[in-house]
mmCIF file with all atom_site columns, C-alpha atoms in Angstrom:
data_model
loop_
_atom_site.group_PDB
_atom_site.id
_atom_site.type_symbol
_atom_site.label_atom_id
_atom_site.label_alt_id
_atom_site.label_comp_id
_atom_site.label_asym_id
_atom_site.label_entity_id
_atom_site.label_seq_id
_atom_site.pdbx_PDB_ins_code
_atom_site.Cartn_x
_atom_site.Cartn_y
_atom_site.Cartn_z
_atom_site.occupancy
_atom_site.B_iso_or_equiv
_atom_site.pdbx_formal_charge
_atom_site.auth_seq_id
_atom_site.auth_comp_id
_atom_site.auth_asym_id
_atom_site.auth_atom_id
_atom_site.pdbx_PDB_model_num
ATOM 1   C CA . MET A 1 1   ? -46.810 -22.116 20.984 1.00 43.00 ? 432 MET A CA 1
ATOM 2   C CA . PRO A 1 2   ? -43.544 -20.980 19.403 1.00 48.00 ? 433 PRO A CA 1
ATOM 3   C CA . GLY A 1 3   ? -41.711 -20.731 22.968 1.00 53.00 ? 434 GLY A CA 1
ATOM 4   C CA . LEU A 1 4   ? -42.502 -24.535 23.492 1.00 53.00 ? 435 LEU A CA 1
ATOM 5   C CA . ALA A 1 5   ? -41.257 -25.653 19.919 1.00 56.00 ? 436 ALA A CA 1
ATOM 6   C CA . PRO A 1 6   ? -37.663 -26.245 20.722 1.00 54.00 ? 437 PRO A CA 1
ATOM 7   C CA . TYR A 1 7   ? -38.687 -28.304 23.737 1.00 54.00 ? 438 TYR A CA 1
ATOM 8   C CA . LEU A 1 8   ? -41.595 -30.334 21.893 1.00 49.00 ? 439 LEU A CA 1
ATOM 9   C CA . ALA A 1 9   ? -39.005 -30.984 19.048 1.00 50.00 ? 440 ALA A CA 1
ATOM 10  C CA . GLY A 1 10  ? -36.239 -32.332 21.687 1.00 50.00 ? 441 GLY A CA 1
ATOM 11  C CA . ALA A 1 11  ? -33.922 -29.507 20.562 1.00 52.00 ? 442 ALA A CA 1
ATOM 12  C CA . LYS A 1 12  ? -33.663 -28.288 24.265 1.00 62.00 ? 443 LYS A CA 1
ATOM 13  C CA . PRO A 1 13  ? -33.951 -30.503 27.395 1.00 61.00 ? 444 PRO A CA 1
ATOM 14  C CA . TRP A 1 14  ? -37.108 -29.971 29.593 1.00 67.00 ? 445 TRP A CA 1
ATOM 15  C CA . PRO A 1 15  ? -36.692 -27.677 32.598 1.00 66.00 ? 446 PRO A CA 1
ATOM 16  C CA . PRO A 1 16  ? -36.927 -29.574 35.998 1.00 69.00 ? 447 PRO A CA 1
ATOM 17  C CA . LEU A 1 17  ? -39.888 -29.993 38.015 1.00 72.00 ? 448 LEU A CA 1
ATOM 18  C CA . ALA A 1 18  ? -38.677 -27.403 40.482 1.00 71.00 ? 449 ALA A CA 1
ATOM 19  C CA . VAL A 1 19  ? -39.144 -24.813 37.757 1.00 76.00 ? 450 VAL A CA 1
ATOM 20  C CA . HIS A 1 20  ? -42.894 -25.505 37.618 1.00 79.00 ? 451 HIS A CA 1
ATOM 21  C CA . LEU A 1 21  ? -42.979 -25.219 41.419 1.00 81.00 ? 452 LEU A CA 1
ATOM 22  C CA . HIS A 1 22  ? -41.217 -21.753 41.216 1.00 79.00 ? 453 HIS A CA 1
ATOM 23  C CA . ALA A 1 23  ? -43.810 -20.696 38.582 1.00 83.00 ? 454 ALA A CA 1
ATOM 24  C CA . ALA A 1 24  ? -46.725 -21.877 40.530 1.00 87.00 ? 455 ALA A CA 1
ATOM 25  C CA . LEU A 1 25  ? -45.370 -20.081 43.649 1.00 87.00 ? 456 LEU A CA 1
ATOM 26  C CA . PHE A 1 26  ? -45.237 -16.629 41.626 1.00 87.00 ? 457 PHE A CA 1
ATOM 27  C CA . TYR A 1 27  ? -48.623 -17.085 40.096 1.00 88.00 ? 458 TYR A CA 1
ATOM 28  C CA . GLY A 1 28  ? -49.955 -18.065 43.548 1.00 91.00 ? 459 GLY A CA 1
ATOM 29  C CA . TRP A 1 29  ? -48.430 -14.755 44.901 1.00 92.00 ? 460 TRP A CA 1
ATOM 30  C CA . MET A 1 30  ? -50.431 -12.722 42.222 1.00 91.00 ? 461 MET A CA 1
ATOM 31  C CA . ALA A 1 31  ? -53.787 -14.624 43.068 1.00 93.00 ? 462 ALA A CA 1
ATOM 32  C CA . PHE A 1 32  ? -53.017 -14.063 46.794 1.00 94.00 ? 463 PHE A CA 1
ATOM 33  C CA . PHE A 1 33  ? -52.413 -10.324 46.225 1.00 94.00 ? 464 PHE A CA 1
ATOM 34  C CA . LEU A 1 34  ? -55.631 -9.962  44.401 1.00 94.00 ? 465 LEU A CA 1
ATOM 35  C CA . VAL A 1 35  ? -57.647 -11.877 46.968 1.00 96.00 ? 466 VAL A CA 1
ATOM 36  C CA . GLN A 1 36  ? -56.311 -9.796  49.504 1.00 95.00 ? 467 GLN A CA 1
ATOM 37  C CA . ILE A 1 37  ? -57.296 -6.566  47.723 1.00 94.00 ? 468 ILE A CA 1
ATOM 38  C CA . TRP A 1 38  ? -60.810 -7.948  47.238 1.00 96.00 ? 469 TRP A CA 1
ATOM 39  C CA . LEU A 1 39  ? -61.202 -8.808  51.006 1.00 95.00 ? 470 LEU A CA 1
ATOM 40  C CA . ILE A 1 40  ? -60.175 -5.308  51.810 1.00 93.00 ? 471 ILE A CA 1
ATOM 41  C CA . ARG A 1 41  ? -62.536 -3.741  49.399 1.00 92.00 ? 472 ARG A CA 1
ATOM 42  C CA . THR A 1 42  ? -65.449 -5.940  50.781 1.00 94.00 ? 473 THR A CA 1
ATOM 43  C CA . LYS A 1 43  ? -64.231 -5.016  54.375 1.00 92.00 ? 474 LYS A CA 1
ATOM 44  C CA . ASP A 1 44  ? -63.641 -8.550  55.297 1.00 95.00 ? 475 ASP A CA 1
ATOM 45  C CA . ILE A 1 45  ? -60.702 -7.623  57.630 1.00 92.00 ? 476 ILE A CA 1
ATOM 46  C CA . LYS A 1 46  ? -60.716 -10.863 59.723 1.00 92.00 ? 477 LYS A CA 1
ATOM 47  C CA . THR A 1 47  ? -60.326 -13.149 56.714 1.00 95.00 ? 478 THR A CA 1
ATOM 48  C CA . HIS A 1 48  ? -57.637 -10.864 55.143 1.00 95.00 ? 479 HIS A CA 1
ATOM 49  C CA . MET A 1 49  ? -55.558 -11.098 58.329 1.00 92.00 ? 480 MET A CA 1
ATOM 50  C CA . LYS A 1 50  ? -55.924 -14.816 58.647 1.00 92.00 ? 481 LYS A CA 1
ATOM 51  C CA . LEU A 1 51  ? -54.949 -15.288 54.940 1.00 93.00 ? 482 LEU A CA 1
ATOM 52  C CA . GLY A 1 52  ? -52.106 -12.938 55.596 1.00 92.00 ? 483 GLY A CA 1
ATOM 53  C CA . LEU A 1 53  ? -50.486 -15.458 58.020 1.00 90.00 ? 484 LEU A CA 1
ATOM 54  C CA . ALA A 1 54  ? -50.440 -17.905 55.071 1.00 90.00 ? 485 ALA A CA 1
ATOM 55  C CA . GLY A 1 55  ? -48.982 -15.105 52.841 1.00 91.00 ? 486 GLY A CA 1
ATOM 56  C CA . ILE A 1 56  ? -45.964 -14.624 55.194 1.00 93.00 ? 487 ILE A CA 1
ATOM 57  C CA . GLY A 1 57  ? -44.878 -18.448 54.528 1.00 93.00 ? 488 GLY A CA 1
ATOM 58  C CA . LEU A 1 58  ? -45.597 -17.896 50.619 1.00 93.00 ? 489 LEU A CA 1
ATOM 59  C CA . GLY A 1 59  ? -43.492 -14.834 50.489 1.00 93.00 ? 490 GLY A CA 1
ATOM 60  C CA . ALA A 1 60  ? -40.702 -16.675 52.341 1.00 93.00 ? 491 ALA A CA 1
ATOM 61  C CA . ALA A 1 61  ? -40.928 -19.607 50.233 1.00 91.00 ? 492 ALA A CA 1
ATOM 62  C CA . MET A 1 62  ? -40.830 -17.468 46.950 1.00 91.00 ? 493 MET A CA 1
ATOM 63  C CA . THR A 1 63  ? -37.566 -15.515 48.255 1.00 92.00 ? 494 THR A CA 1
ATOM 64  C CA . VAL A 1 64  ? -35.776 -18.981 48.985 1.00 91.00 ? 495 VAL A CA 1
ATOM 65  C CA . ILE A 1 65  ? -36.918 -20.826 45.892 1.00 89.00 ? 496 ILE A CA 1
ATOM 66  C CA . GLY A 1 66  ? -36.589 -17.691 43.555 1.00 89.00 ? 497 GLY A CA 1
ATOM 67  C CA . THR A 1 67  ? -32.930 -17.230 44.671 1.00 91.00 ? 498 THR A CA 1
ATOM 68  C CA . TYR A 1 68  ? -32.264 -21.015 44.376 1.00 89.00 ? 499 TYR A CA 1
ATOM 69  C CA . MET A 1 69  ? -33.973 -21.220 40.853 1.00 88.00 ? 500 MET A CA 1
ATOM 70  C CA . THR A 1 70  ? -32.181 -18.246 39.487 1.00 88.00 ? 501 THR A CA 1
ATOM 71  C CA . LEU A 1 71  ? -28.833 -19.609 40.038 1.00 90.00 ? 502 LEU A CA 1
ATOM 72  C CA . TYR A 1 72  ? -29.878 -23.241 39.015 1.00 87.00 ? 503 TYR A CA 1
ATOM 73  C CA . MET A 1 73  ? -31.667 -22.169 35.811 1.00 85.00 ? 504 MET A CA 1
ATOM 74  C CA . ALA A 1 74  ? -28.636 -19.995 34.952 1.00 87.00 ? 505 ALA A CA 1
ATOM 75  C CA . LYS A 1 75  ? -26.413 -22.870 35.139 1.00 87.00 ? 506 LYS A CA 1
ATOM 76  C CA . PHE A 1 76  ? -29.002 -25.133 33.474 1.00 84.00 ? 507 PHE A CA 1
ATOM 77  C CA . HIS A 1 77  ? -29.200 -22.689 30.383 1.00 81.00 ? 508 HIS A CA 1
ATOM 78  C CA . TYR A 1 78  ? -25.508 -21.958 30.309 1.00 85.00 ? 509 TYR A CA 1
ATOM 79  C CA . LEU A 1 79  ? -24.557 -25.698 29.980 1.00 84.00 ? 510 LEU A CA 1
ATOM 80  C CA . ASN A 1 80  ? -26.995 -25.849 27.302 1.00 79.00 ? 511 ASN A CA 1
ATOM 81  C CA . GLY A 1 81  ? -25.568 -23.268 25.200 1.00 78.00 ? 512 GLY A CA 1
ATOM 82  C CA . GLU A 1 82  ? -27.706 -20.262 26.427 1.00 77.00 ? 513 GLU A CA 1
ATOM 83  C CA . SER A 1 83  ? -25.098 -17.679 27.827 1.00 75.00 ? 514 SER A CA 1
ATOM 84  C CA . ARG A 1 84  ? -27.664 -14.795 27.821 1.00 77.00 ? 515 ARG A CA 1
ATOM 85  C CA . GLN A 1 85  ? -29.444 -16.426 30.634 1.00 78.00 ? 516 GLN A CA 1
ATOM 86  C CA . LEU A 1 86  ? -26.185 -16.334 32.669 1.00 83.00 ? 517 LEU A CA 1
ATOM 87  C CA . GLU A 1 87  ? -25.876 -12.578 32.188 1.00 83.00 ? 518 GLU A CA 1
ATOM 88  C CA . PHE A 1 88  ? -29.511 -11.887 32.844 1.00 86.00 ? 519 PHE A CA 1
ATOM 89  C CA . MET A 1 89  ? -29.149 -13.788 36.370 1.00 89.00 ? 520 MET A CA 1
ATOM 90  C CA . ILE A 1 90  ? -28.438 -10.303 38.162 1.00 92.00 ? 521 ILE A CA 1
ATOM 91  C CA . VAL A 1 91  ? -32.073 -9.323  37.280 1.00 90.00 ? 522 VAL A CA 1
ATOM 92  C CA . PRO A 1 92  ? -33.909 -12.046 39.316 1.00 90.00 ? 523 PRO A CA 1
ATOM 93  C CA . LEU A 1 93  ? -31.214 -11.938 41.877 1.00 92.00 ? 524 LEU A CA 1
ATOM 94  C CA . SER A 1 94  ? -31.967 -8.093  42.441 1.00 94.00 ? 525 SER A CA 1
ATOM 95  C CA . ASP A 1 95  ? -35.604 -8.759  42.598 1.00 93.00 ? 526 ASP A CA 1
ATOM 96  C CA . MET A 1 96  ? -34.845 -11.309 45.460 1.00 93.00 ? 527 MET A CA 1
ATOM 97  C CA . VAL A 1 97  ? -33.070 -8.485  47.291 1.00 93.00 ? 528 VAL A CA 1
ATOM 98  C CA . SER A 1 98  ? -36.039 -5.830  46.843 1.00 95.00 ? 529 SER A CA 1
ATOM 99  C CA . PHE A 1 99  ? -38.988 -8.134  47.301 1.00 96.00 ? 530 PHE A CA 1
ATOM 100 C CA . PRO A 1 100 ? -38.259 -9.487  50.834 1.00 95.00 ? 531 PRO A CA 1
ATOM 101 C CA . ILE A 1 101 ? -37.310 -6.054  51.888 1.00 97.00 ? 532 ILE A CA 1
ATOM 102 C CA . PHE A 1 102 ? -40.534 -4.624  51.100 1.00 97.00 ? 533 PHE A CA 1
ATOM 103 C CA . PHE A 1 103 ? -42.500 -7.660  52.188 1.00 96.00 ? 534 PHE A CA 1
ATOM 104 C CA . ALA A 1 104 ? -40.833 -7.655  55.506 1.00 96.00 ? 535 ALA A CA 1
ATOM 105 C CA . ALA A 1 105 ? -41.568 -4.038  55.933 1.00 97.00 ? 536 ALA A CA 1
ATOM 106 C CA . ALA A 1 106 ? -45.173 -4.548  54.930 1.00 96.00 ? 537 ALA A CA 1
ATOM 107 C CA . ILE A 1 107 ? -45.493 -7.288  57.639 1.00 95.00 ? 538 ILE A CA 1
ATOM 108 C CA . ALA A 1 108 ? -43.838 -4.784  60.225 1.00 96.00 ? 539 ALA A CA 1
ATOM 109 C CA . PHE A 1 109 ? -46.381 -2.064  59.303 1.00 96.00 ? 540 PHE A CA 1
ATOM 110 C CA . ARG A 1 110 ? -49.437 -4.592  58.977 1.00 92.00 ? 541 ARG A CA 1
ATOM 111 C CA . LYS A 1 111 ? -51.346 -2.538  61.537 1.00 92.00 ? 542 LYS A CA 1
ATOM 112 C CA . ILE A 1 112 ? -50.982 0.682   59.687 1.00 94.00 ? 543 ILE A CA 1
ATOM 113 C CA . GLY A 1 113 ? -53.290 0.096   56.671 1.00 91.00 ? 544 GLY A CA 1
ATOM 114 C CA . ALA A 1 114 ? -52.159 2.897   54.384 1.00 94.00 ? 545 ALA A CA 1
ATOM 115 C CA . THR A 1 115 ? -48.402 1.991   54.832 1.00 96.00 ? 546 THR A CA 1
ATOM 116 C CA . HIS A 1 116 ? -49.009 -1.695  54.570 1.00 96.00 ? 547 HIS A CA 1
ATOM 117 C CA . LYS A 1 117 ? -50.903 -1.692  51.352 1.00 95.00 ? 548 LYS A CA 1
ATOM 118 C CA . ARG A 1 118 ? -48.336 0.517   49.527 1.00 96.00 ? 549 ARG A CA 1
ATOM 119 C CA . LEU A 1 119 ? -45.378 -1.598  50.627 1.00 97.00 ? 550 LEU A CA 1
ATOM 120 C CA . MET A 1 120 ? -47.333 -4.758  49.474 1.00 96.00 ? 551 MET A CA 1
ATOM 121 C CA . LEU A 1 121 ? -47.720 -2.995  46.154 1.00 96.00 ? 552 LEU A CA 1
ATOM 122 C CA . LEU A 1 122 ? -44.051 -2.310  45.793 1.00 97.00 ? 553 LEU A CA 1
ATOM 123 C CA . ALA A 1 123 ? -43.232 -5.711  46.765 1.00 96.00 ? 554 ALA A CA 1
ATOM 124 C CA . THR A 1 124 ? -45.398 -7.047  44.230 1.00 95.00 ? 555 THR A CA 1
ATOM 125 C CA . THR A 1 125 ? -44.243 -4.442  41.467 1.00 94.00 ? 556 THR A CA 1
ATOM 126 C CA . VAL A 1 126 ? -40.496 -5.290  41.786 1.00 93.00 ? 557 VAL A CA 1
ATOM 127 C CA . LEU A 1 127 ? -41.480 -9.061  40.775 1.00 90.00 ? 558 LEU A CA 1
ATOM 128 C CA . LEU A 1 128 ? -42.901 -7.974  37.465 1.00 85.00 ? 559 LEU A CA 1
ATOM 129 C CA . GLY A 1 129 ? -39.818 -6.996  35.586 1.00 75.00 ? 560 GLY A CA 1
ATOM 130 C CA . ALA A 1 130 ? -39.547 -10.390 33.920 1.00 70.00 ? 561 ALA A CA 1
ATOM 131 C CA . GLY A 1 131 ? -43.148 -10.463 32.799 1.00 69.00 ? 562 GLY A CA 1
ATOM 132 C CA . PHE A 1 132 ? -42.973 -6.935  31.289 1.00 70.00 ? 563 PHE A CA 1
ATOM 133 C CA . GLY A 1 133 ? -39.495 -7.800  29.860 1.00 65.00 ? 564 GLY A CA 1
ATOM 134 C CA . ARG A 1 134 ? -41.168 -10.774 27.862 1.00 65.00 ? 565 ARG A CA 1
ATOM 135 C CA . PHE A 1 135 ? -44.108 -8.562  26.839 1.00 66.00 ? 566 PHE A CA 1
ATOM 136 C CA . MET A 1 136 ? -42.697 -5.350  25.920 1.00 65.00 ? 567 MET A CA 1
ATOM 137 C CA . GLY A 1 137 ? -38.792 -5.906  26.081 1.00 61.00 ? 568 GLY A CA 1
ATOM 138 C CA . ARG A 1 138 ? -38.233 -6.590  22.227 1.00 67.00 ? 569 ARG A CA 1
ATOM 139 C CA . PRO A 1 139 ? -40.137 -3.438  20.881 1.00 69.00 ? 570 PRO A CA 1
ATOM 140 C CA . LEU A 1 140 ? -38.662 -1.236  23.706 1.00 66.00 ? 571 LEU A CA 1
ATOM 141 C CA . SER A 1 141 ? -35.157 -2.563  23.116 1.00 67.00 ? 572 SER A CA 1
ATOM 142 C CA . GLN A 1 142 ? -35.564 -1.611  19.381 1.00 69.00 ? 573 GLN A CA 1
ATOM 143 C CA . VAL A 1 143 ? -36.330 1.824   20.491 1.00 65.00 ? 574 VAL A CA 1
ATOM 144 C CA . PHE A 1 144 ? -33.668 2.209   23.266 1.00 66.00 ? 575 PHE A CA 1
ATOM 145 C CA . GLY A 1 145 ? -31.404 -0.486  22.769 1.00 67.00 ? 576 GLY A CA 1
ATOM 146 C CA . ASP A 1 146 ? -30.410 -2.680  25.791 1.00 69.00 ? 577 ASP A CA 1
ATOM 147 C CA . ASP A 1 147 ? -26.549 -2.505  25.603 1.00 73.00 ? 578 ASP A CA 1
ATOM 148 C CA . THR A 1 148 ? -26.285 0.617   27.820 1.00 82.00 ? 579 THR A CA 1
ATOM 149 C CA . ILE A 1 149 ? -27.296 1.357   31.362 1.00 86.00 ? 580 ILE A CA 1
ATOM 150 C CA . PHE A 1 150 ? -30.274 3.543   30.614 1.00 86.00 ? 581 PHE A CA 1
ATOM 151 C CA . GLY A 1 151 ? -31.127 1.523   27.504 1.00 83.00 ? 582 GLY A CA 1
ATOM 152 C CA . PHE A 1 152 ? -31.427 -1.578  29.496 1.00 83.00 ? 583 PHE A CA 1
ATOM 153 C CA . TRP A 1 153 ? -33.306 0.192   32.342 1.00 85.00 ? 584 TRP A CA 1
ATOM 154 C CA . PHE A 1 154 ? -35.879 1.449   29.903 1.00 82.00 ? 585 PHE A CA 1
ATOM 155 C CA . THR A 1 155 ? -36.180 -1.959  28.127 1.00 82.00 ? 586 THR A CA 1
ATOM 156 C CA . LEU A 1 156 ? -36.769 -3.918  31.271 1.00 83.00 ? 587 LEU A CA 1
ATOM 157 C CA . TYR A 1 157 ? -38.057 -1.534  33.937 1.00 88.00 ? 588 TYR A CA 1
ATOM 158 C CA . LEU A 1 158 ? -40.081 1.192   32.054 1.00 84.00 ? 589 LEU A CA 1
ATOM 159 C CA . MET A 1 159 ? -43.480 -0.355  32.742 1.00 85.00 ? 590 MET A CA 1
ATOM 160 C CA . GLN A 1 160 ? -42.668 -0.865  36.367 1.00 90.00 ? 591 GLN A CA 1
ATOM 161 C CA . PHE A 1 161 ? -41.634 2.741   36.846 1.00 91.00 ? 592 PHE A CA 1
ATOM 162 C CA . LEU A 1 162 ? -44.939 3.822   35.157 1.00 91.00 ? 593 LEU A CA 1
ATOM 163 C CA . MET A 1 163 ? -46.823 1.540   37.580 1.00 92.00 ? 594 MET A CA 1
ATOM 164 C CA . MET A 1 164 ? -45.136 3.381   40.521 1.00 95.00 ? 595 MET A CA 1
ATOM 165 C CA . VAL A 1 165 ? -45.711 6.746   39.126 1.00 96.00 ? 596 VAL A CA 1
ATOM 166 C CA . GLY A 1 166 ? -49.525 5.857   38.575 1.00 96.00 ? 597 GLY A CA 1
ATOM 167 C CA . ALA A 1 167 ? -49.561 4.878   42.385 1.00 96.00 ? 598 ALA A CA 1
ATOM 168 C CA . MET A 1 168 ? -48.070 8.161   43.225 1.00 97.00 ? 599 MET A CA 1
ATOM 169 C CA . ILE A 1 169 ? -50.411 10.113  41.073 1.00 97.00 ? 600 ILE A CA 1
ATOM 170 C CA . TYR A 1 170 ? -53.397 8.239   42.708 1.00 96.00 ? 601 TYR A CA 1
ATOM 171 C CA . ASP A 1 171 ? -51.951 9.430   45.979 1.00 96.00 ? 602 ASP A CA 1
ATOM 172 C CA . LEU A 1 172 ? -51.841 13.010  44.942 1.00 96.00 ? 603 LEU A CA 1
ATOM 173 C CA . ALA A 1 173 ? -55.347 12.836  43.465 1.00 96.00 ? 604 ALA A CA 1
ATOM 174 C CA . THR A 1 174 ? -57.035 11.251  46.516 1.00 94.00 ? 605 THR A CA 1
ATOM 175 C CA . ARG A 1 175 ? -54.708 12.462  49.438 1.00 93.00 ? 606 ARG A CA 1
ATOM 176 C CA . ARG A 1 176 ? -53.078 15.465  47.851 1.00 94.00 ? 607 ARG A CA 1
ATOM 177 C CA . VAL A 1 177 ? -49.793 14.161  49.180 1.00 96.00 ? 608 VAL A CA 1
ATOM 178 C CA . ILE A 1 178 ? -47.444 11.178  48.280 1.00 96.00 ? 609 ILE A CA 1
ATOM 179 C CA . HIS A 1 179 ? -47.299 8.624   50.996 1.00 97.00 ? 610 HIS A CA 1
ATOM 180 C CA . PRO A 1 180 ? -43.765 8.274   52.663 1.00 96.00 ? 611 PRO A CA 1
ATOM 181 C CA . ALA A 1 181 ? -43.730 4.736   51.604 1.00 97.00 ? 612 ALA A CA 1
ATOM 182 C CA . TYR A 1 182 ? -43.451 5.660   47.993 1.00 97.00 ? 613 TYR A CA 1
ATOM 183 C CA . LEU A 1 183 ? -41.158 8.790   48.780 1.00 96.00 ? 614 LEU A CA 1
ATOM 184 C CA . MET A 1 184 ? -38.840 6.274   50.497 1.00 96.00 ? 615 MET A CA 1
ATOM 185 C CA . GLY A 1 185 ? -39.542 3.066   48.487 1.00 97.00 ? 616 GLY A CA 1
ATOM 186 C CA . VAL A 1 186 ? -39.648 4.286   44.892 1.00 97.00 ? 617 VAL A CA 1
ATOM 187 C CA . PRO A 1 187 ? -36.047 5.813   44.939 1.00 96.00 ? 618 PRO A CA 1
ATOM 188 C CA . PHE A 1 188 ? -34.755 2.488   46.458 1.00 97.00 ? 619 PHE A CA 1
ATOM 189 C CA . VAL A 1 189 ? -36.460 0.509   43.568 1.00 96.00 ? 620 VAL A CA 1
ATOM 190 C CA . LEU A 1 190 ? -34.973 2.821   41.087 1.00 95.00 ? 621 LEU A CA 1
ATOM 191 C CA . ALA A 1 191 ? -31.437 2.713   42.726 1.00 95.00 ? 622 ALA A CA 1
ATOM 192 C CA . VAL A 1 192 ? -31.586 -1.123  42.556 1.00 95.00 ? 623 VAL A CA 1
ATOM 193 C CA . GLN A 1 193 ? -32.550 -1.199  39.038 1.00 93.00 ? 624 GLN A CA 1
ATOM 194 C CA . LEU A 1 194 ? -30.038 1.132   37.946 1.00 93.00 ? 625 LEU A CA 1
ATOM 195 C CA . PHE A 1 195 ? -27.329 -0.974  39.694 1.00 95.00 ? 626 PHE A CA 1
ATOM 196 C CA . THR A 1 196 ? -28.678 -3.994  38.104 1.00 93.00 ? 627 THR A CA 1
ATOM 197 C CA . ALA A 1 197 ? -28.604 -2.293  34.603 1.00 91.00 ? 628 ALA A CA 1
ATOM 198 C CA . TYR A 1 198 ? -25.004 -1.240  35.414 1.00 93.00 ? 629 TYR A CA 1
ATOM 199 C CA . VAL A 1 199 ? -23.941 -4.694  36.408 1.00 93.00 ? 630 VAL A CA 1
ATOM 200 C CA . ILE A 1 200 ? -25.551 -6.619  33.282 1.00 90.00 ? 631 ILE A CA 1
ATOM 201 C CA . THR A 1 201 ? -23.714 -4.027  30.992 1.00 89.00 ? 632 THR A CA 1
ATOM 202 C CA . SER A 1 202 ? -20.434 -4.332  32.703 1.00 90.00 ? 633 SER A CA 1
ATOM 203 C CA . PRO A 1 203 ? -17.830 -6.424  30.983 1.00 89.00 ? 634 PRO A CA 1
ATOM 204 C CA . ALA A 1 204 ? -16.599 -7.912  34.382 1.00 91.00 ? 635 ALA A CA 1
ATOM 205 C CA . TRP A 1 205 ? -20.185 -9.409  35.059 1.00 90.00 ? 636 TRP A CA 1
ATOM 206 C CA . PRO A 1 206 ? -20.157 -12.640 33.111 1.00 87.00 ? 637 PRO A CA 1
ATOM 207 C CA . GLY A 1 207 ? -16.877 -13.939 34.688 1.00 89.00 ? 638 GLY A CA 1
ATOM 208 C CA . PHE A 1 208 ? -18.172 -13.161 38.147 1.00 91.00 ? 639 PHE A CA 1
ATOM 209 C CA . ALA A 1 209 ? -21.548 -14.754 37.275 1.00 90.00 ? 640 ALA A CA 1
ATOM 210 C CA . LYS A 1 210 ? -19.990 -17.953 36.056 1.00 91.00 ? 641 LYS A CA 1
ATOM 211 C CA . SER A 1 211 ? -18.220 -18.164 39.535 1.00 90.00 ? 642 SER A CA 1
ATOM 212 C CA . LEU A 1 212 ? -21.556 -17.809 41.365 1.00 88.00 ? 643 LEU A CA 1
ATOM 213 C CA . ILE A 1 213 ? -22.869 -20.994 39.637 1.00 88.00 ? 644 ILE A CA 1
ATOM 214 C CA . GLY A 1 214 ? -19.568 -22.850 39.502 1.00 86.00 ? 645 GLY A CA 1
ATOM 215 C CA . VAL A 1 215 ? -18.745 -22.987 35.876 1.00 85.00 ? 646 VAL A CA 1
ATOM 216 C CA . SER A 1 216 ? -15.681 -21.914 33.868 1.00 74.00 ? 647 SER A CA 1
#
């Protein structure tokens, strides 16, 4: 476990307990999402709806704690000599803008199944950037680089984009038309991602990021 080695050796301080709560919530969301899909596939609509009420609380908690942990951990890593985490802070912050928008829209359209499930898929997809970045970020950065807007976008967001393209292709194959939720949602996701890539490659961002977490 090379990622744990610095912590086990005492070279880095262990993250606080709140970090593990944050991880549990986000893993919990993925489990919740998969269970809800299974309930729909098995036509257990009543249980799906009941569980959805708990999901509203889970989604709200993720947004609040996700935003808090982004700021907290950026400061934690910066004070421990890891400035890259400070610059990367814009990525989870932008996720915490996109996710509640799609999640709230999914709740609003919960009685229109075709729209609801696509908005939930988009809400979940925008959370996957960090995971894909850890999994594919290094090899992609070697190909595209990550110091330009489009290079950073390809490095971090390419896999998410392919997921959304796959969902739209599925619509075309099964419905012969792309659902309006994708036609409006996917451009919004791309706009937020490109803005995020612009910010993280901007020389003005590190100074502003420091002011957000209260360090100089």
